[in-house]
Backbone as JSON, one array per atom type, in Angstrom:
{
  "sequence": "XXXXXXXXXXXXXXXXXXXXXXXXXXXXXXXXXXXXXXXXXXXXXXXXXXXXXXXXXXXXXXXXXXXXXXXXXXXXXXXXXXXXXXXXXXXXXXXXXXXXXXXXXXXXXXXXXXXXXXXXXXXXXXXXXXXXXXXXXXXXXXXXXXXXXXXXXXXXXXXXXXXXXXXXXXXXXXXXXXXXXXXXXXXXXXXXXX",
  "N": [[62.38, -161.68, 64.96], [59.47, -161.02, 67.05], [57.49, -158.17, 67.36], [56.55, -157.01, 70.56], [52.71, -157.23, 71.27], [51.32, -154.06, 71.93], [48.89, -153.21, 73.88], [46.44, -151.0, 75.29], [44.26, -151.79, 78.01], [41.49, -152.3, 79.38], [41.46, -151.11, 82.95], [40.71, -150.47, 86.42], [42.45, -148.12, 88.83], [43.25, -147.79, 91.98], [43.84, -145.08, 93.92], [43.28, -144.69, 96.53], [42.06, -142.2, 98.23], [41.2, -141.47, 95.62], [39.65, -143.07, 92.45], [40.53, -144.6, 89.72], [39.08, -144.65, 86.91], [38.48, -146.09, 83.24], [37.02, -143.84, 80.72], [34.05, -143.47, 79.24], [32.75, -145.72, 80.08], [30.21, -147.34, 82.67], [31.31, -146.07, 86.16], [31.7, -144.02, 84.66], [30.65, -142.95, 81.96], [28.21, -141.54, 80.23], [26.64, -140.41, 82.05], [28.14, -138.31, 83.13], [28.24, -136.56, 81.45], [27.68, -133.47, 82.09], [29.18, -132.93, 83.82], [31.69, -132.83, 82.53], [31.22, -130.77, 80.48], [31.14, -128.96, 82.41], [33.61, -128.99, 82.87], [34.84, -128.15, 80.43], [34.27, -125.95, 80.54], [36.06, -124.7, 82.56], [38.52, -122.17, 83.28], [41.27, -122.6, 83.8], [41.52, -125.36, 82.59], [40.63, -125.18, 79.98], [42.38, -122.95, 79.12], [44.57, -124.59, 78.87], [44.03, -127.38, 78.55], [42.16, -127.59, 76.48], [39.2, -128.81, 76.09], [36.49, -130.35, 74.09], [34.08, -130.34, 74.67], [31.84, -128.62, 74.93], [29.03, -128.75, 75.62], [26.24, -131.15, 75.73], [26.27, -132.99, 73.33], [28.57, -132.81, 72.31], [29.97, -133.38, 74.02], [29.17, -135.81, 74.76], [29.98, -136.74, 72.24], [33.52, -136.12, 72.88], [33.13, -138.34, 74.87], [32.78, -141.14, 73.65], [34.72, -140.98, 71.67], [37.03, -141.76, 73.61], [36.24, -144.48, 74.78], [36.11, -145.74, 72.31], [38.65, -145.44, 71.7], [39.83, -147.01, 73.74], [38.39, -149.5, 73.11], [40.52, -150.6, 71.01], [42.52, -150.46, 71.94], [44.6, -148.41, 71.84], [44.33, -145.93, 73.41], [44.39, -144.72, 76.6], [42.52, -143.8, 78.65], [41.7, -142.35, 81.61], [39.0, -141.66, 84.19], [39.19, -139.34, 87.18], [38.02, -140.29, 89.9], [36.46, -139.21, 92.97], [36.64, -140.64, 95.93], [35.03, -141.06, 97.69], [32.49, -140.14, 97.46], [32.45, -140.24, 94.45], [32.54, -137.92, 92.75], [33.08, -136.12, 89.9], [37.13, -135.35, 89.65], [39.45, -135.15, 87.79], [41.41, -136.14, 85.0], [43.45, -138.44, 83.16], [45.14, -138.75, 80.9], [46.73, -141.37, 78.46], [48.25, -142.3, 75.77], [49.14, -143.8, 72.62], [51.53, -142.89, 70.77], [53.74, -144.21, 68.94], [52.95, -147.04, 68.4], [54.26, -149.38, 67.49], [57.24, -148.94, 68.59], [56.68, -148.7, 70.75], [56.07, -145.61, 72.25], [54.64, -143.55, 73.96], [52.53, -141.0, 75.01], [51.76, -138.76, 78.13], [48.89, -137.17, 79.39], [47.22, -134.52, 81.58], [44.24, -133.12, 83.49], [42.86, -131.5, 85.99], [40.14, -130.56, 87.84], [38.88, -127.81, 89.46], [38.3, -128.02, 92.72], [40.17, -130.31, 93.23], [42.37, -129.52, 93.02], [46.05, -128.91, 93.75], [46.91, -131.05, 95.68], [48.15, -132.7, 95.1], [47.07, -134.61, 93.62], [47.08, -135.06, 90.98], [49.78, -135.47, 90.4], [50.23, -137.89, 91.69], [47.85, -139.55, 90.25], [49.08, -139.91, 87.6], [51.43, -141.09, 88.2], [50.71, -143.17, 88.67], [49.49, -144.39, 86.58], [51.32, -143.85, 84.55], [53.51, -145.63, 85.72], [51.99, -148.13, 85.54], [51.31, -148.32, 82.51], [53.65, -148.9, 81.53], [54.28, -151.37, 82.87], [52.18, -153.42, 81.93], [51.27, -152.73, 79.39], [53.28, -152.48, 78.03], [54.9, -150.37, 77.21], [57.07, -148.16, 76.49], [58.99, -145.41, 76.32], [57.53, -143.03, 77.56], [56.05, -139.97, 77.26], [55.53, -136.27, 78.39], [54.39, -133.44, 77.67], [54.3, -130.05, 78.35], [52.94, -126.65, 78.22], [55.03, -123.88, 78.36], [54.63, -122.13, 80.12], [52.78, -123.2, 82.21], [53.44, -123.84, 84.98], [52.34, -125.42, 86.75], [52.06, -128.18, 85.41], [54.73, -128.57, 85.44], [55.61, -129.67, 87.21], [54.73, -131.38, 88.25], [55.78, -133.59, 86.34], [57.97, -133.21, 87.08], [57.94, -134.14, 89.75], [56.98, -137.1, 89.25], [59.14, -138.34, 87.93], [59.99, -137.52, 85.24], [62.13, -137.07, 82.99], [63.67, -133.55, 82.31], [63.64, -132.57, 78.77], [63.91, -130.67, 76.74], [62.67, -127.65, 74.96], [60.16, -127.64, 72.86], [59.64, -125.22, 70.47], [57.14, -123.17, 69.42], [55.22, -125.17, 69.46], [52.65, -126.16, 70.25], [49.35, -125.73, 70.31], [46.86, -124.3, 71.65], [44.42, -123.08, 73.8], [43.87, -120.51, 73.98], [44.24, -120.0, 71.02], [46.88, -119.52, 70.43], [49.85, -120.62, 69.42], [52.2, -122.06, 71.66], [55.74, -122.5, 73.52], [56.53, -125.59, 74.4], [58.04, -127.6, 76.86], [59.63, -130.22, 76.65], [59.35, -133.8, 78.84], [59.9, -136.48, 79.57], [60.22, -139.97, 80.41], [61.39, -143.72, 80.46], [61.21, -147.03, 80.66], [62.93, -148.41, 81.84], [63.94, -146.46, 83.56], [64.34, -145.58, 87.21], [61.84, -145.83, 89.66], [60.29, -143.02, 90.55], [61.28, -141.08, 93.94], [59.69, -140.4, 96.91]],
  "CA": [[61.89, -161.39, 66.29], [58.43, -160.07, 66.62], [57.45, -156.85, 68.49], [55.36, -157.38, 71.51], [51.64, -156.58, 71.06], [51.32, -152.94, 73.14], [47.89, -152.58, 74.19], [45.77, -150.66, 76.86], [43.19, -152.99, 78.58], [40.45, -151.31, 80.92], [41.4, -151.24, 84.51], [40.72, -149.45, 87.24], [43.08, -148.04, 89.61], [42.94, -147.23, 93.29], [44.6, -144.25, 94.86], [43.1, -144.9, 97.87], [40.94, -140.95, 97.72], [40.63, -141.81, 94.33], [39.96, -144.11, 92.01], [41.19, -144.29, 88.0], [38.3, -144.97, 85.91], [38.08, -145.96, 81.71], [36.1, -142.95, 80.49], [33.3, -144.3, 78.36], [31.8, -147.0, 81.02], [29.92, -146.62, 84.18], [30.88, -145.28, 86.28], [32.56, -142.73, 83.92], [30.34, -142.42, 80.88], [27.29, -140.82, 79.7], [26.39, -139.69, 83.3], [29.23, -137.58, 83.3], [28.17, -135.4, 80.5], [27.37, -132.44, 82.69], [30.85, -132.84, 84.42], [32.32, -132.96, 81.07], [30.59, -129.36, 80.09], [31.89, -128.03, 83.79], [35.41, -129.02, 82.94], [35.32, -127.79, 79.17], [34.19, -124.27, 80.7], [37.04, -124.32, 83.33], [39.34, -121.26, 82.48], [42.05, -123.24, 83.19], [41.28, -126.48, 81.56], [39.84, -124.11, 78.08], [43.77, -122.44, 78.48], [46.32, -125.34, 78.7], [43.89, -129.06, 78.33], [40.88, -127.65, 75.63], [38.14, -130.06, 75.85], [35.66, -130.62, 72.59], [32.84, -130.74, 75.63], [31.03, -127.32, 75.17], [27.68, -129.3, 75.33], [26.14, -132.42, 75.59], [26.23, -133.32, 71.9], [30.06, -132.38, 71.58], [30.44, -134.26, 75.56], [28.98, -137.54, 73.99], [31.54, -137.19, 71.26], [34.39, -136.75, 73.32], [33.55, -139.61, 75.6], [32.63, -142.25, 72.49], [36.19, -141.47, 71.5], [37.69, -142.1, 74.42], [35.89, -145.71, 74.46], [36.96, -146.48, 71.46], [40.47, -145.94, 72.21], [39.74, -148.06, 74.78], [37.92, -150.32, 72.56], [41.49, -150.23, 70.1], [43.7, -150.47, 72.66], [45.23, -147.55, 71.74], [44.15, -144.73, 74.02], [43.82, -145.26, 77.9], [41.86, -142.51, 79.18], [41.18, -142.66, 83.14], [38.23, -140.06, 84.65], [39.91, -139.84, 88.61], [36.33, -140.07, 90.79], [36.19, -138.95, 94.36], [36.14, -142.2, 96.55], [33.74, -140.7, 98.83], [31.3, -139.77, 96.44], [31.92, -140.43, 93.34], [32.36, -136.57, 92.11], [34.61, -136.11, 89.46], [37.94, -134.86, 89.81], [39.61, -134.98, 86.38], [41.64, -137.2, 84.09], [44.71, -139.1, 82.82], [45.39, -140.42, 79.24], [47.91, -142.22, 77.95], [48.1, -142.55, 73.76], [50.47, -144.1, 72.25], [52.0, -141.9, 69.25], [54.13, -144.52, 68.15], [52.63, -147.81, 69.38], [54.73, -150.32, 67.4], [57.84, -148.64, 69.37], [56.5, -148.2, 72.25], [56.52, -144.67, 72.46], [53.31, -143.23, 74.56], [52.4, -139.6, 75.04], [50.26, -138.68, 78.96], [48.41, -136.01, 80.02], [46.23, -134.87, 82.71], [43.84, -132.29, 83.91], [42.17, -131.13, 87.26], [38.89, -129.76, 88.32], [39.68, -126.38, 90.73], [38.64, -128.38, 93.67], [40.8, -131.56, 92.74], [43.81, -129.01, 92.41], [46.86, -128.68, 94.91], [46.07, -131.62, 97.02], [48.98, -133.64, 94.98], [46.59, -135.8, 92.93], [47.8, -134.94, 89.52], [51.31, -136.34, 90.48], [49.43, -139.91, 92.24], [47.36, -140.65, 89.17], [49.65, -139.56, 86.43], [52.44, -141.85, 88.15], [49.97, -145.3, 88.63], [48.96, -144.41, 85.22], [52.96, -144.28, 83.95], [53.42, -147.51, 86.14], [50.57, -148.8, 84.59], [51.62, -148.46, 80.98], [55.1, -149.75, 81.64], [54.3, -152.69, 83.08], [50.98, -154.06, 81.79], [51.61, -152.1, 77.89], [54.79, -152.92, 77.45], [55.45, -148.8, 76.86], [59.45, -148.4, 76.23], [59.02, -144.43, 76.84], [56.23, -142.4, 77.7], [56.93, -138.38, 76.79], [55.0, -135.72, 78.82], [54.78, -132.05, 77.27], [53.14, -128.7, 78.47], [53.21, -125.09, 78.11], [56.32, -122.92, 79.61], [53.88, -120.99, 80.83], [51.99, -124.13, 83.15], [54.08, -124.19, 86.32], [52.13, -126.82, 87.81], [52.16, -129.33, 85.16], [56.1, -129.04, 85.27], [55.66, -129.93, 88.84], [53.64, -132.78, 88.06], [56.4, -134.19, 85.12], [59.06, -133.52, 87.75], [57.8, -135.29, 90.94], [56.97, -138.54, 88.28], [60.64, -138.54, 87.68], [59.94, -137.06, 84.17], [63.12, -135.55, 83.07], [63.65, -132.43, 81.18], [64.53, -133.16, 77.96], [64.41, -129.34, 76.31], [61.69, -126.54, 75.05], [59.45, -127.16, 71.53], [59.13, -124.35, 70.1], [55.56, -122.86, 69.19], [54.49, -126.85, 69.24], [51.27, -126.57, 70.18], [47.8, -123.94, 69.94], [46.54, -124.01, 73.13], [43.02, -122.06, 73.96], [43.72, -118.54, 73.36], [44.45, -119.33, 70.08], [47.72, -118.49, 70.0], [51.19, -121.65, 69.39], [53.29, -122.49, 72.67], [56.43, -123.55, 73.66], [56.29, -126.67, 75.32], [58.67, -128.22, 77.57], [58.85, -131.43, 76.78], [59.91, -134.46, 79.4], [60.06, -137.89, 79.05], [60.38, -141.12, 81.21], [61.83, -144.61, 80.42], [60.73, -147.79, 81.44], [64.09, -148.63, 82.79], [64.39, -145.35, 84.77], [64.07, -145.5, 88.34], [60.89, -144.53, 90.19], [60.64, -141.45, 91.62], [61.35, -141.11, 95.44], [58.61, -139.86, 97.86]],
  "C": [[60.61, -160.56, 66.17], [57.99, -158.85, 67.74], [56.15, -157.4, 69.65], [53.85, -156.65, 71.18], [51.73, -155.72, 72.17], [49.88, -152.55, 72.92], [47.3, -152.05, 75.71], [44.58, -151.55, 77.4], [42.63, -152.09, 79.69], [40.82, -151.8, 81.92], [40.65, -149.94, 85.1], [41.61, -149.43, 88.25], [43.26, -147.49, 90.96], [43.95, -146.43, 94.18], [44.21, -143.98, 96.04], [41.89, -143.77, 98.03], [40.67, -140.94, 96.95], [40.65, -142.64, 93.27], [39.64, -143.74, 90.16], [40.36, -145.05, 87.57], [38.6, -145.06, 84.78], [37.0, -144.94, 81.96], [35.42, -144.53, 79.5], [32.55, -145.46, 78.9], [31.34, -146.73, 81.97], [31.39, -147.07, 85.2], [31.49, -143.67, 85.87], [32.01, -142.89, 82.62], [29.11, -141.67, 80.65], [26.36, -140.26, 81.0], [27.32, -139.3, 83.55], [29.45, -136.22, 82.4], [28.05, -133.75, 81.26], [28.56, -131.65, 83.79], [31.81, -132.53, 83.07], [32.24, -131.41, 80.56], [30.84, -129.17, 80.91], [33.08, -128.25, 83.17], [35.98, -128.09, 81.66], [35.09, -126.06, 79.46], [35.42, -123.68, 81.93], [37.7, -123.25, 82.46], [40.58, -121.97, 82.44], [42.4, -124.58, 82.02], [40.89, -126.07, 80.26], [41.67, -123.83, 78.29], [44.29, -123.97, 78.42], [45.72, -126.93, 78.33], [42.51, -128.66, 77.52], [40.47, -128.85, 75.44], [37.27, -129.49, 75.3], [34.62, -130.69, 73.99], [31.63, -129.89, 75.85], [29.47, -127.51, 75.58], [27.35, -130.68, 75.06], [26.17, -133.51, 74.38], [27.73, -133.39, 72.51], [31.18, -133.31, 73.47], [30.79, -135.59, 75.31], [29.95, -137.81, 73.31], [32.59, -137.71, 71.93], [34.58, -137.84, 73.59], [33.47, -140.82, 74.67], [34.07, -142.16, 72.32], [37.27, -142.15, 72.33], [37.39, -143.71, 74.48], [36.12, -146.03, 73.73], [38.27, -146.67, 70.85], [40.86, -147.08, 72.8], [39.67, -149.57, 73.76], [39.56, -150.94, 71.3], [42.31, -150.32, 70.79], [45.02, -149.04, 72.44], [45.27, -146.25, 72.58], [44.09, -145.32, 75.42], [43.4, -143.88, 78.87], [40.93, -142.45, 80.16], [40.33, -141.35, 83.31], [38.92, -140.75, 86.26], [38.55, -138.92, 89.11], [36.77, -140.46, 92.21], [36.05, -140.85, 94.87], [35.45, -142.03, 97.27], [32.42, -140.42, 98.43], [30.85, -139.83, 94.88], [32.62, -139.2, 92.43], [33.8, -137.05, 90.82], [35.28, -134.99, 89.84], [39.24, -134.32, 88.96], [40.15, -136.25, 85.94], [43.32, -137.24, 83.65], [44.54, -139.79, 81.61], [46.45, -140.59, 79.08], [47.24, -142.81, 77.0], [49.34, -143.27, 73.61], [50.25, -143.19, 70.74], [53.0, -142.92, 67.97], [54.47, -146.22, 68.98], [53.62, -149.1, 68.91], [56.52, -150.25, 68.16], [57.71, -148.48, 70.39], [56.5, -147.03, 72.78], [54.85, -144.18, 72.65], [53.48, -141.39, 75.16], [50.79, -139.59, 76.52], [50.26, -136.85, 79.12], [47.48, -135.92, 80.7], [44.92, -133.36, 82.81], [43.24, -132.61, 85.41], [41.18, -130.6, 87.59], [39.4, -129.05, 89.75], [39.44, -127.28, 92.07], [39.44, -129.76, 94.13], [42.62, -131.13, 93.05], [44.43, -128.82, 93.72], [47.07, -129.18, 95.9], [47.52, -133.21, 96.61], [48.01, -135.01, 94.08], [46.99, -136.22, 91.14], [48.86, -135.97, 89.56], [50.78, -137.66, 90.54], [49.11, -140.22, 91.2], [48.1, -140.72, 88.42], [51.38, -140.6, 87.06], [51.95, -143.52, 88.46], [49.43, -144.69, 86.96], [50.47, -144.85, 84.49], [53.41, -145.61, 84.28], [52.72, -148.4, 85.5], [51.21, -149.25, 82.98], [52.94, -148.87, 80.96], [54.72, -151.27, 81.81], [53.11, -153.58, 82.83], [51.08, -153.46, 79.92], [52.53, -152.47, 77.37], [55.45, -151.1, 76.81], [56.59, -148.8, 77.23], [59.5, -146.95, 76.63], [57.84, -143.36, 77.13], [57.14, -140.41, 78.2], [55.42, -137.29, 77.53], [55.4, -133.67, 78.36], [53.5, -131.24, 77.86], [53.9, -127.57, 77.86], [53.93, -124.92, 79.1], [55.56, -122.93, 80.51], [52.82, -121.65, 82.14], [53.32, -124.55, 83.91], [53.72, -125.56, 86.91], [51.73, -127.91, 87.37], [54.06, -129.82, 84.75], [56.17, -129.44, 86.39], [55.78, -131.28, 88.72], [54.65, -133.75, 87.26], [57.55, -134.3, 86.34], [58.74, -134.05, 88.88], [57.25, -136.76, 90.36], [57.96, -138.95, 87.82], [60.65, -138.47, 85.95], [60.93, -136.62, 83.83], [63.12, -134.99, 82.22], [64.19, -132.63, 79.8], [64.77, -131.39, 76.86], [63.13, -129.03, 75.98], [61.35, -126.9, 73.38], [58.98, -126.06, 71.41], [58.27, -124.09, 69.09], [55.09, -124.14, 68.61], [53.44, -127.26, 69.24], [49.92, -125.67, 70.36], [47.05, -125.13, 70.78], [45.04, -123.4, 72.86], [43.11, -121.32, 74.04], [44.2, -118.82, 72.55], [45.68, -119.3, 69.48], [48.57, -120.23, 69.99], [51.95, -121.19, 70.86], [54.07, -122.66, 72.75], [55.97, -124.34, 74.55], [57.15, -127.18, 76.15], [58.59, -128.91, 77.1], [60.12, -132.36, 77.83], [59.85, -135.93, 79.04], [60.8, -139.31, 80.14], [60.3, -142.65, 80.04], [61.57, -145.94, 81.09], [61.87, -148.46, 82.41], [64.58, -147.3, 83.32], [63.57, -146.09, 86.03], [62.83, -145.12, 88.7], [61.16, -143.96, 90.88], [60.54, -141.87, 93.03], [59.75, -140.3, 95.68], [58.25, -138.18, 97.33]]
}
């Protein structure tokens, strides 16, 4: 029996206020560098989602990688742009860690005026939809820091469930090892209610 090929394929996805870009293409690549260097100086985004973006050199990088995730099928790494303007608002990837199982790892960030408005949850569950049913992803595993309230929010209104606490799993931006939470969704779980 042979394993299904699991790849990511560029879409875009429409949350109606916003829409789920591939980084690395217009209108989410190399005119975005300057958004890229805003986000990597966020205090929150530097504590809990460090982005390589300090500067337009180290911007470019990032986003080349991200395209050639793309390009590899292995990475799927959405920028979520304003539908009114364009602006950015932040981002959604989905990796796979262990692609001939099916086993995919997302995460997200927010730009401060992006935050609290419920968009995290929207993209980060058409992104999970997404990779279920167009990837062929068998589980997709979502980890933060204890200490990030409002990306346990985000794991639990996606019908993420708790699965227990890694301890000091991951070095974060101060520097210092974390625990993590970690959660984890199933392609035969239920979706989440309202």
């Amino acid at each position: 029996m042979s394993t299904p090929i699991r790849t990511f394929v560029r879409t875009t996805l429409d949350l109606g206020d916003a829409t789920l870009h591939p980084w690395g293409r217009e209108p989410a690549g190399p005119e975005r560098l300057d958004d890229l260097v805003a986000a990597a100086a966020d205090p929150t985004i530097a504590l809990w989602n460090p982005l390589a973006a300090a500067d337009h050199k180290a911007a470019q990088a990032w986003l080349e990688a991200r395209d050639d995730a793309w390009d590899r099928g292995a990475g799927a790494a959405f920028a979520a742009l304003a539908a009114t303007d364009g602006a950015l608002l932040g981002t959604v990837n989905l990796r796979w860690v262990d692609r001939a199982d099916g086993l995919a790892m997302i995460g997200y960030w927010l730009l401060p005026d992006a935050r609290g408005r419920g968009l995290a949850t929207r993209a980060t569950r058409a992104v999970t939809t997404w990779g279920f049913h167009t990837a062929g992803a068998r589980r997709i595993e979502l980890a933060h820091a204890t200490g990030n309230g409002a990306s346990c929010q985000v794991a639990h209104h996606c019908g993420y469930l708790p699965e227990g606490t890694l301890r000091e799993s991951h070095l974060f931006g101060d520097g210092r090892h974390h625990d993590e939470h970690l959660h984890a969704r199933l392609a035969t779980d239920p979706e989440p209610g309202p």
